[in-house]
Short mmCIF file of N, CA and C and ligand atoms in Angstrom, two decimals:
data_model
loop_
_atom_site.label_atom_id
_atom_site.label_comp_id
_atom_site.label_asym_id
_atom_site.label_seq_id
_atom_site.Cartn_x
_atom_site.Cartn_y
_atom_site.Cartn_z
N MET A 20 118.51 97.48 104.14
CA MET A 20 119.03 98.80 103.75
C MET A 20 118.72 99.82 104.85
N THR A 21 119.70 100.66 105.21
CA THR A 21 119.44 101.73 106.18
C THR A 21 119.68 103.06 105.47
N LEU A 22 118.79 104.02 105.71
CA LEU A 22 118.90 105.32 105.05
C LEU A 22 119.85 106.22 105.83
N SER A 23 120.57 107.14 105.13
CA SER A 23 121.40 108.14 105.83
C SER A 23 120.45 109.10 106.55
N ALA A 24 121.00 109.83 107.53
CA ALA A 24 120.15 110.75 108.31
C ALA A 24 119.51 111.79 107.40
N THR A 25 120.28 112.30 106.43
CA THR A 25 119.73 113.34 105.53
C THR A 25 118.64 112.76 104.63
N ALA A 26 118.91 111.59 104.06
CA ALA A 26 117.91 110.97 103.18
C ALA A 26 116.63 110.72 103.96
N TYR A 27 116.79 110.26 105.20
CA TYR A 27 115.63 109.96 106.03
C TYR A 27 114.77 111.22 106.24
N LEU A 28 115.44 112.35 106.56
CA LEU A 28 114.69 113.59 106.82
C LEU A 28 114.00 114.09 105.56
N TRP A 29 114.68 113.97 104.40
CA TRP A 29 114.05 114.39 103.13
C TRP A 29 112.82 113.53 102.83
N LEU A 30 112.98 112.25 103.03
CA LEU A 30 111.84 111.35 102.76
C LEU A 30 110.69 111.65 103.71
N LYS A 31 111.04 111.98 104.97
CA LYS A 31 109.98 112.27 105.94
C LYS A 31 109.25 113.56 105.55
N ALA A 32 110.01 114.58 105.10
CA ALA A 32 109.38 115.84 104.67
C ALA A 32 108.44 115.56 103.49
N LEU A 33 108.94 114.80 102.49
CA LEU A 33 108.10 114.50 101.32
C LEU A 33 106.88 113.68 101.75
N HIS A 34 107.10 112.73 102.67
CA HIS A 34 105.99 111.93 103.19
C HIS A 34 104.90 112.85 103.75
N LEU A 35 105.32 113.81 104.58
CA LEU A 35 104.32 114.67 105.24
C LEU A 35 103.63 115.62 104.25
N ILE A 36 104.37 116.08 103.22
CA ILE A 36 103.75 116.94 102.20
C ILE A 36 102.59 116.19 101.53
N PHE A 37 102.83 114.93 101.16
CA PHE A 37 101.77 114.19 100.46
C PHE A 37 100.68 113.72 101.41
N VAL A 38 101.05 113.46 102.68
CA VAL A 38 100.02 113.15 103.69
C VAL A 38 99.03 114.32 103.76
N ILE A 39 99.56 115.55 103.80
CA ILE A 39 98.68 116.73 103.93
C ILE A 39 97.75 116.83 102.72
N ALA A 40 98.31 116.63 101.51
CA ALA A 40 97.47 116.71 100.31
C ALA A 40 96.38 115.62 100.33
N TRP A 41 96.77 114.42 100.74
CA TRP A 41 95.81 113.30 100.78
C TRP A 41 94.69 113.60 101.78
N MET A 42 95.10 114.08 102.97
CA MET A 42 94.12 114.39 104.02
C MET A 42 93.16 115.49 103.56
N ALA A 43 93.70 116.50 102.86
CA ALA A 43 92.83 117.59 102.39
C ALA A 43 91.69 117.00 101.57
N GLY A 44 92.03 116.07 100.67
CA GLY A 44 91.02 115.44 99.84
C GLY A 44 90.06 114.58 100.65
N LEU A 45 90.62 113.81 101.60
CA LEU A 45 89.77 112.92 102.40
C LEU A 45 88.81 113.70 103.29
N PHE A 46 89.19 114.92 103.67
CA PHE A 46 88.28 115.74 104.48
C PHE A 46 87.24 116.44 103.60
N TYR A 47 87.66 116.85 102.39
CA TYR A 47 86.77 117.69 101.58
C TYR A 47 85.77 116.89 100.73
N LEU A 48 86.20 115.73 100.22
CA LEU A 48 85.30 114.99 99.32
C LEU A 48 83.98 114.58 100.01
N PRO A 49 84.02 114.01 101.23
CA PRO A 49 82.73 113.68 101.88
C PRO A 49 81.88 114.92 102.15
N ARG A 50 82.53 116.07 102.35
CA ARG A 50 81.79 117.32 102.53
C ARG A 50 81.05 117.69 101.24
N LEU A 51 81.73 117.49 100.10
CA LEU A 51 81.05 117.72 98.81
C LEU A 51 79.86 116.77 98.66
N PHE A 52 80.01 115.53 99.14
CA PHE A 52 78.89 114.58 99.06
C PHE A 52 77.70 115.09 99.90
N VAL A 53 78.00 115.68 101.08
CA VAL A 53 76.93 116.23 101.93
C VAL A 53 76.13 117.25 101.11
N TYR A 54 76.82 118.16 100.44
CA TYR A 54 76.13 119.18 99.64
C TYR A 54 75.44 118.55 98.43
N HIS A 55 76.11 117.56 97.83
CA HIS A 55 75.59 116.95 96.60
C HIS A 55 74.25 116.25 96.84
N THR A 56 74.07 115.70 98.07
CA THR A 56 72.78 115.03 98.35
C THR A 56 71.62 116.03 98.23
N GLN A 57 71.91 117.34 98.41
CA GLN A 57 70.86 118.37 98.36
C GLN A 57 70.51 118.79 96.93
N ALA A 58 71.38 118.41 95.95
CA ALA A 58 71.16 118.85 94.56
C ALA A 58 70.34 117.81 93.80
N LYS A 59 69.37 118.30 93.02
CA LYS A 59 68.52 117.38 92.26
C LYS A 59 69.33 116.71 91.16
N PRO A 60 69.22 115.35 91.00
CA PRO A 60 69.96 114.69 89.92
C PRO A 60 69.60 115.34 88.58
N GLY A 61 70.63 115.58 87.77
CA GLY A 61 70.40 116.18 86.45
C GLY A 61 70.49 117.70 86.48
N SER A 62 70.41 118.33 87.67
CA SER A 62 70.49 119.79 87.74
C SER A 62 71.92 120.26 87.45
N ASP A 63 72.05 121.55 87.09
CA ASP A 63 73.38 122.11 86.81
C ASP A 63 74.28 121.96 88.02
N GLN A 64 73.66 122.18 89.19
CA GLN A 64 74.42 122.10 90.44
C GLN A 64 75.00 120.69 90.64
N SER A 65 74.16 119.70 90.39
CA SER A 65 74.59 118.30 90.56
C SER A 65 75.72 117.98 89.58
N GLU A 66 75.60 118.46 88.34
CA GLU A 66 76.64 118.19 87.34
C GLU A 66 77.96 118.85 87.75
N LEU A 67 77.85 120.06 88.35
CA LEU A 67 79.07 120.76 88.80
C LEU A 67 79.73 119.98 89.94
N PHE A 68 78.93 119.47 90.87
CA PHE A 68 79.50 118.65 91.96
C PHE A 68 80.22 117.43 91.39
N LYS A 69 79.64 116.83 90.35
CA LYS A 69 80.28 115.65 89.76
C LYS A 69 81.69 115.99 89.26
N VAL A 70 81.80 117.14 88.58
CA VAL A 70 83.12 117.54 88.05
C VAL A 70 84.08 117.79 89.21
N MET A 71 83.61 118.50 90.25
CA MET A 71 84.48 118.80 91.40
C MET A 71 84.93 117.52 92.09
N GLU A 72 84.00 116.59 92.25
CA GLU A 72 84.33 115.33 92.93
C GLU A 72 85.33 114.51 92.11
N ARG A 73 85.08 114.44 90.80
CA ARG A 73 85.98 113.64 89.94
C ARG A 73 87.39 114.21 89.94
N ARG A 74 87.48 115.54 89.81
CA ARG A 74 88.81 116.17 89.76
C ARG A 74 89.53 116.04 91.09
N LEU A 75 88.80 116.26 92.19
CA LEU A 75 89.45 116.15 93.50
C LEU A 75 90.00 114.74 93.70
N TYR A 76 89.20 113.75 93.32
CA TYR A 76 89.60 112.36 93.54
C TYR A 76 90.78 111.99 92.64
N ARG A 77 90.63 112.26 91.34
CA ARG A 77 91.66 111.79 90.40
C ARG A 77 92.93 112.64 90.42
N ALA A 78 92.77 113.96 90.53
CA ALA A 78 93.95 114.82 90.38
C ALA A 78 94.68 115.05 91.69
N ILE A 79 93.99 114.92 92.81
CA ILE A 79 94.64 115.17 94.11
C ILE A 79 94.75 113.89 94.93
N MET A 80 93.60 113.25 95.19
CA MET A 80 93.61 112.18 96.19
C MET A 80 94.37 110.93 95.74
N VAL A 81 94.16 110.51 94.49
CA VAL A 81 94.84 109.28 94.06
C VAL A 81 96.36 109.49 94.00
N PRO A 82 96.86 110.57 93.32
CA PRO A 82 98.32 110.77 93.32
C PRO A 82 98.87 110.94 94.74
N ALA A 83 98.16 111.68 95.60
CA ALA A 83 98.66 111.90 96.97
C ALA A 83 98.71 110.60 97.75
N LEU A 84 97.72 109.73 97.56
CA LEU A 84 97.75 108.42 98.24
C LEU A 84 98.97 107.63 97.79
N VAL A 85 99.19 107.59 96.46
CA VAL A 85 100.31 106.80 95.93
C VAL A 85 101.64 107.34 96.47
N LEU A 86 101.81 108.67 96.45
CA LEU A 86 103.08 109.26 96.90
C LEU A 86 103.27 109.14 98.40
N THR A 87 102.18 109.23 99.18
CA THR A 87 102.27 109.00 100.64
C THR A 87 102.75 107.57 100.89
N LEU A 88 102.18 106.63 100.16
CA LEU A 88 102.57 105.22 100.32
C LEU A 88 104.03 105.00 99.92
N ILE A 89 104.44 105.64 98.80
CA ILE A 89 105.83 105.46 98.34
C ILE A 89 106.80 106.00 99.39
N PHE A 90 106.61 107.26 99.82
CA PHE A 90 107.58 107.85 100.75
C PHE A 90 107.46 107.23 102.15
N GLY A 91 106.25 106.93 102.59
CA GLY A 91 106.08 106.22 103.87
C GLY A 91 106.71 104.84 103.79
N GLY A 92 106.54 104.19 102.64
CA GLY A 92 107.11 102.85 102.43
C GLY A 92 108.63 102.89 102.49
N LEU A 93 109.25 103.95 101.89
CA LEU A 93 110.71 104.07 101.93
C LEU A 93 111.19 104.31 103.36
N LEU A 94 110.42 105.08 104.13
CA LEU A 94 110.80 105.34 105.53
C LEU A 94 110.81 104.03 106.34
N LEU A 95 110.02 103.08 105.89
CA LEU A 95 109.96 101.80 106.61
C LEU A 95 111.30 101.07 106.60
N ALA A 96 112.21 101.49 105.66
CA ALA A 96 113.55 100.87 105.62
C ALA A 96 114.27 101.05 106.96
N ASN A 97 114.00 102.15 107.64
CA ASN A 97 114.67 102.42 108.93
C ASN A 97 113.81 102.00 110.12
N ALA A 98 112.65 101.45 109.86
CA ALA A 98 111.69 101.26 110.96
C ALA A 98 112.00 100.02 111.80
N ASP A 99 111.59 100.10 113.04
CA ASP A 99 111.69 98.96 113.95
C ASP A 99 110.33 98.27 113.92
N TRP A 100 110.28 97.13 113.24
CA TRP A 100 109.00 96.46 113.03
C TRP A 100 108.39 95.91 114.31
N GLN A 101 109.23 95.80 115.36
CA GLN A 101 108.71 95.30 116.64
C GLN A 101 107.91 96.38 117.38
N ALA A 102 108.12 97.65 116.98
CA ALA A 102 107.50 98.76 117.72
C ALA A 102 105.98 98.71 117.61
N GLY A 103 105.32 98.73 118.79
CA GLY A 103 103.86 98.63 118.83
C GLY A 103 103.20 99.79 118.12
N TRP A 104 103.75 101.01 118.28
CA TRP A 104 103.13 102.19 117.67
C TRP A 104 103.09 102.06 116.16
N LEU A 105 104.16 101.46 115.58
CA LEU A 105 104.21 101.34 114.12
C LEU A 105 103.14 100.35 113.63
N GLN A 106 103.03 99.24 114.37
CA GLN A 106 102.02 98.24 113.98
C GLN A 106 100.62 98.84 114.09
N ALA A 107 100.40 99.60 115.18
CA ALA A 107 99.07 100.22 115.35
C ALA A 107 98.83 101.25 114.26
N LYS A 108 99.90 102.02 113.89
CA LYS A 108 99.76 103.02 112.84
C LYS A 108 99.37 102.33 111.52
N LEU A 109 100.02 101.21 111.23
CA LEU A 109 99.73 100.52 109.96
C LEU A 109 98.28 100.03 109.93
N VAL A 110 97.76 99.61 111.09
CA VAL A 110 96.35 99.17 111.14
C VAL A 110 95.42 100.35 110.82
N LEU A 111 95.70 101.51 111.45
CA LEU A 111 94.85 102.69 111.18
C LEU A 111 94.99 103.13 109.72
N LEU A 112 96.20 102.95 109.15
CA LEU A 112 96.41 103.31 107.74
C LEU A 112 95.56 102.45 106.81
N VAL A 113 95.44 101.17 107.16
CA VAL A 113 94.59 100.32 106.33
C VAL A 113 93.17 100.90 106.33
N GLY A 114 92.72 101.35 107.52
CA GLY A 114 91.40 101.98 107.63
C GLY A 114 91.30 103.21 106.73
N MET A 115 92.37 104.02 106.69
CA MET A 115 92.36 105.24 105.87
C MET A 115 92.28 104.89 104.39
N VAL A 116 93.03 103.85 103.98
CA VAL A 116 93.02 103.46 102.56
C VAL A 116 91.63 102.90 102.19
N VAL A 117 91.04 102.11 103.09
CA VAL A 117 89.69 101.58 102.82
C VAL A 117 88.71 102.75 102.67
N PHE A 118 88.83 103.76 103.55
CA PHE A 118 87.94 104.93 103.47
C PHE A 118 88.13 105.65 102.12
N HIS A 119 89.40 105.76 101.70
CA HIS A 119 89.70 106.41 100.41
C HIS A 119 88.92 105.72 99.27
N PHE A 120 88.99 104.37 99.23
CA PHE A 120 88.32 103.67 98.13
C PHE A 120 86.80 103.69 98.29
N ALA A 121 86.32 103.76 99.54
CA ALA A 121 84.88 103.93 99.75
C ALA A 121 84.45 105.27 99.14
N CYS A 122 85.26 106.31 99.34
CA CYS A 122 84.95 107.63 98.75
C CYS A 122 84.88 107.51 97.22
N GLY A 123 85.81 106.75 96.64
CA GLY A 123 85.82 106.55 95.19
C GLY A 123 84.52 105.90 94.72
N ARG A 124 84.05 104.96 95.52
CA ARG A 124 82.79 104.27 95.18
C ARG A 124 81.60 105.23 95.26
N TRP A 125 81.56 106.03 96.35
CA TRP A 125 80.45 106.98 96.50
C TRP A 125 80.48 108.02 95.37
N LYS A 126 81.69 108.45 95.00
CA LYS A 126 81.82 109.40 93.88
C LYS A 126 81.24 108.78 92.61
N ASN A 127 81.54 107.50 92.37
CA ASN A 127 81.02 106.83 91.16
C ASN A 127 79.50 106.71 91.22
N ASP A 128 78.95 106.46 92.42
CA ASP A 128 77.48 106.41 92.57
C ASP A 128 76.87 107.75 92.15
N PHE A 129 77.42 108.85 92.68
CA PHE A 129 76.89 110.17 92.31
C PHE A 129 77.03 110.40 90.81
N ALA A 130 78.17 109.97 90.22
CA ALA A 130 78.41 110.20 88.79
C ALA A 130 77.33 109.52 87.94
N ARG A 131 76.78 108.40 88.44
CA ARG A 131 75.72 107.68 87.70
C ARG A 131 74.33 108.11 88.16
N ASP A 132 74.25 109.19 88.96
CA ASP A 132 72.98 109.63 89.55
C ASP A 132 72.34 108.50 90.35
N ALA A 133 73.21 107.72 91.02
CA ALA A 133 72.70 106.56 91.76
C ALA A 133 73.22 106.57 93.21
N ASN A 134 73.25 107.77 93.82
CA ASN A 134 73.68 107.84 95.22
C ASN A 134 72.74 107.01 96.10
N ARG A 135 73.33 106.24 97.05
CA ARG A 135 72.54 105.35 97.89
C ARG A 135 72.45 105.84 99.34
N HIS A 136 73.09 106.99 99.65
CA HIS A 136 73.19 107.38 101.06
C HIS A 136 72.62 108.77 101.34
N SER A 137 72.29 108.98 102.64
CA SER A 137 71.69 110.24 103.07
C SER A 137 72.76 111.28 103.39
N GLU A 138 72.28 112.52 103.55
CA GLU A 138 73.17 113.60 103.98
C GLU A 138 73.81 113.24 105.32
N LYS A 139 73.01 112.69 106.23
CA LYS A 139 73.50 112.32 107.58
C LYS A 139 74.64 111.31 107.47
N PHE A 140 74.46 110.33 106.56
CA PHE A 140 75.49 109.30 106.37
C PHE A 140 76.83 109.95 106.03
N TYR A 141 76.82 110.91 105.08
CA TYR A 141 78.08 111.53 104.67
C TYR A 141 78.64 112.43 105.77
N ARG A 142 77.74 113.04 106.56
CA ARG A 142 78.22 113.87 107.68
C ARG A 142 78.98 113.00 108.68
N VAL A 143 78.42 111.82 108.96
CA VAL A 143 79.09 110.92 109.92
C VAL A 143 80.38 110.38 109.29
N ALA A 144 80.29 109.98 108.00
CA ALA A 144 81.48 109.44 107.32
C ALA A 144 82.63 110.46 107.34
N ASN A 145 82.27 111.72 107.26
CA ASN A 145 83.24 112.81 107.26
C ASN A 145 84.15 112.80 108.50
N GLU A 146 83.62 112.25 109.61
CA GLU A 146 84.39 112.24 110.87
C GLU A 146 85.44 111.13 110.88
N ILE A 147 85.24 110.10 110.04
CA ILE A 147 86.14 108.93 110.11
C ILE A 147 87.60 109.29 109.81
N PRO A 148 87.89 109.99 108.68
CA PRO A 148 89.30 110.31 108.43
C PRO A 148 89.89 111.24 109.50
N THR A 149 89.03 112.07 110.09
CA THR A 149 89.53 112.96 111.16
C THR A 149 90.01 112.13 112.35
N LEU A 150 89.18 111.17 112.77
CA LEU A 150 89.56 110.34 113.93
C LEU A 150 90.80 109.50 113.61
N LEU A 151 90.82 108.93 112.39
CA LEU A 151 91.99 108.12 112.01
C LEU A 151 93.26 108.98 111.99
N MET A 152 93.15 110.19 111.43
CA MET A 152 94.31 111.07 111.33
C MET A 152 94.85 111.42 112.74
N ILE A 153 93.93 111.73 113.68
CA ILE A 153 94.37 112.07 115.04
C ILE A 153 95.12 110.88 115.65
N GLY A 154 94.55 109.68 115.48
CA GLY A 154 95.21 108.48 116.02
C GLY A 154 96.58 108.26 115.39
N ILE A 155 96.66 108.40 114.06
CA ILE A 155 97.93 108.15 113.35
C ILE A 155 99.00 109.14 113.79
N VAL A 156 98.65 110.42 113.87
CA VAL A 156 99.65 111.43 114.24
C VAL A 156 100.11 111.22 115.69
N LEU A 157 99.17 110.92 116.60
CA LEU A 157 99.58 110.67 118.00
C LEU A 157 100.52 109.47 118.07
N LEU A 158 100.20 108.42 117.33
CA LEU A 158 101.07 107.23 117.35
C LEU A 158 102.44 107.54 116.75
N ALA A 159 102.45 108.24 115.57
CA ALA A 159 103.71 108.48 114.87
C ALA A 159 104.62 109.45 115.63
N VAL A 160 104.02 110.43 116.32
CA VAL A 160 104.83 111.46 116.98
C VAL A 160 105.16 111.07 118.42
N LEU A 161 104.16 110.61 119.19
CA LEU A 161 104.41 110.29 120.61
C LEU A 161 105.04 108.90 120.80
N LYS A 162 104.82 108.04 119.81
CA LYS A 162 105.32 106.64 119.91
C LYS A 162 105.10 106.12 121.33
N PRO A 163 103.83 106.03 121.77
CA PRO A 163 103.56 105.76 123.19
C PRO A 163 103.85 104.32 123.64
N PHE A 164 104.00 103.39 122.68
CA PHE A 164 104.33 102.01 123.08
C PHE A 164 105.10 101.33 121.97
C1 LIG B 6 100.23 105.37 103.77
C2 LIG B 6 101.19 104.74 104.35
C3 LIG B 6 102.15 105.29 105.38
C4 LIG B 6 103.30 104.68 105.72
C5 LIG B 6 103.84 103.37 105.14
C6 LIG B 6 103.93 105.50 106.73
C7 LIG B 6 105.15 105.23 107.33
C8 LIG B 6 105.86 106.12 108.11
C9 LIG B 6 107.17 105.87 108.69
C10 LIG B 6 107.93 104.57 108.56
C11 LIG B 6 107.53 106.99 109.37
C12 LIG B 6 108.82 107.22 110.14
C13 LIG B 6 108.50 106.97 111.60
C14 LIG B 6 109.69 107.13 112.50
O1 LIG B 6 110.52 106.22 112.50
O2 LIG B 6 109.75 108.13 113.21
C15 LIG B 6 106.47 107.96 109.24
C16 LIG B 6 106.46 109.21 109.80
C17 LIG B 6 105.34 109.97 109.98
N1 LIG B 6 104.08 109.70 109.44
FE1 LIG B 6 103.63 108.17 108.19
N2 LIG B 6 103.13 106.59 106.99
C18 LIG B 6 102.01 106.50 106.20
C19 LIG B 6 100.95 107.39 106.20
C20 LIG B 6 100.80 108.43 107.11
C21 LIG B 6 99.59 109.19 107.33
C22 LIG B 6 98.29 108.97 106.59
C23 LIG B 6 99.86 110.12 108.30
C24 LIG B 6 98.99 111.17 108.94
C25 LIG B 6 97.69 111.21 108.89
C26 LIG B 6 101.24 109.96 108.68
C27 LIG B 6 101.88 110.74 109.61
C28 LIG B 6 103.22 110.66 109.91
C29 LIG B 6 103.94 111.59 110.78
C30 LIG B 6 103.34 112.81 111.50
C31 LIG B 6 105.27 111.17 110.81
C32 LIG B 6 106.42 111.85 111.53
C33 LIG B 6 106.70 111.18 112.87
C34 LIG B 6 107.94 111.75 113.52
O3 LIG B 6 109.01 111.69 112.95
O4 LIG B 6 107.83 112.26 114.63
N3 LIG B 6 101.78 108.91 107.94
N4 LIG B 6 105.45 107.40 108.47
#
């Protein structure tokens, strides 16, 4: 199946809208974990972080991931599978999806008052989606190979 030029542009716009929403969550949730490590388990502050983390993950990140995949997946109808940039982009995307589910796991740890990681760990983890995003955008826009 090949998409018409207009359909392709609409799908690309929708793809990018949900990419932005997904990225917002992937950047902010680990930052909440950094702050959450400072709150005593059982404190009001810790309970508030739990609510913020759960809502961000369920109401923003999961739907945005699904919709990014749907619209990105539809764009693949026009894609040249031989293109190196596309294959490299898909590899980095797998990394982004793995990071997303790792965030879900860390959120569940905090929800059970059973966080296993330090503030430093979440600070470093916070850089991962940034690096992946830079790589993905450079590959998708510059198509260097
Ligand atoms: C989750 C699965 C994803 C799939 C299956 C996917 C797939 C695609 C496809 C097939 C295109 C059209 C490329 C073209 O032929 O020009 C595209 C465009 C684009 N994607 Fe994705 N994508 C995904 C996620 C992402 C993410 C996470 C980002 C950014 C962090 C991203 C950034 C972009 C950008 C910037 C474009 C526009 C490129 C251009 O037209 O110049 N995508 N995507």
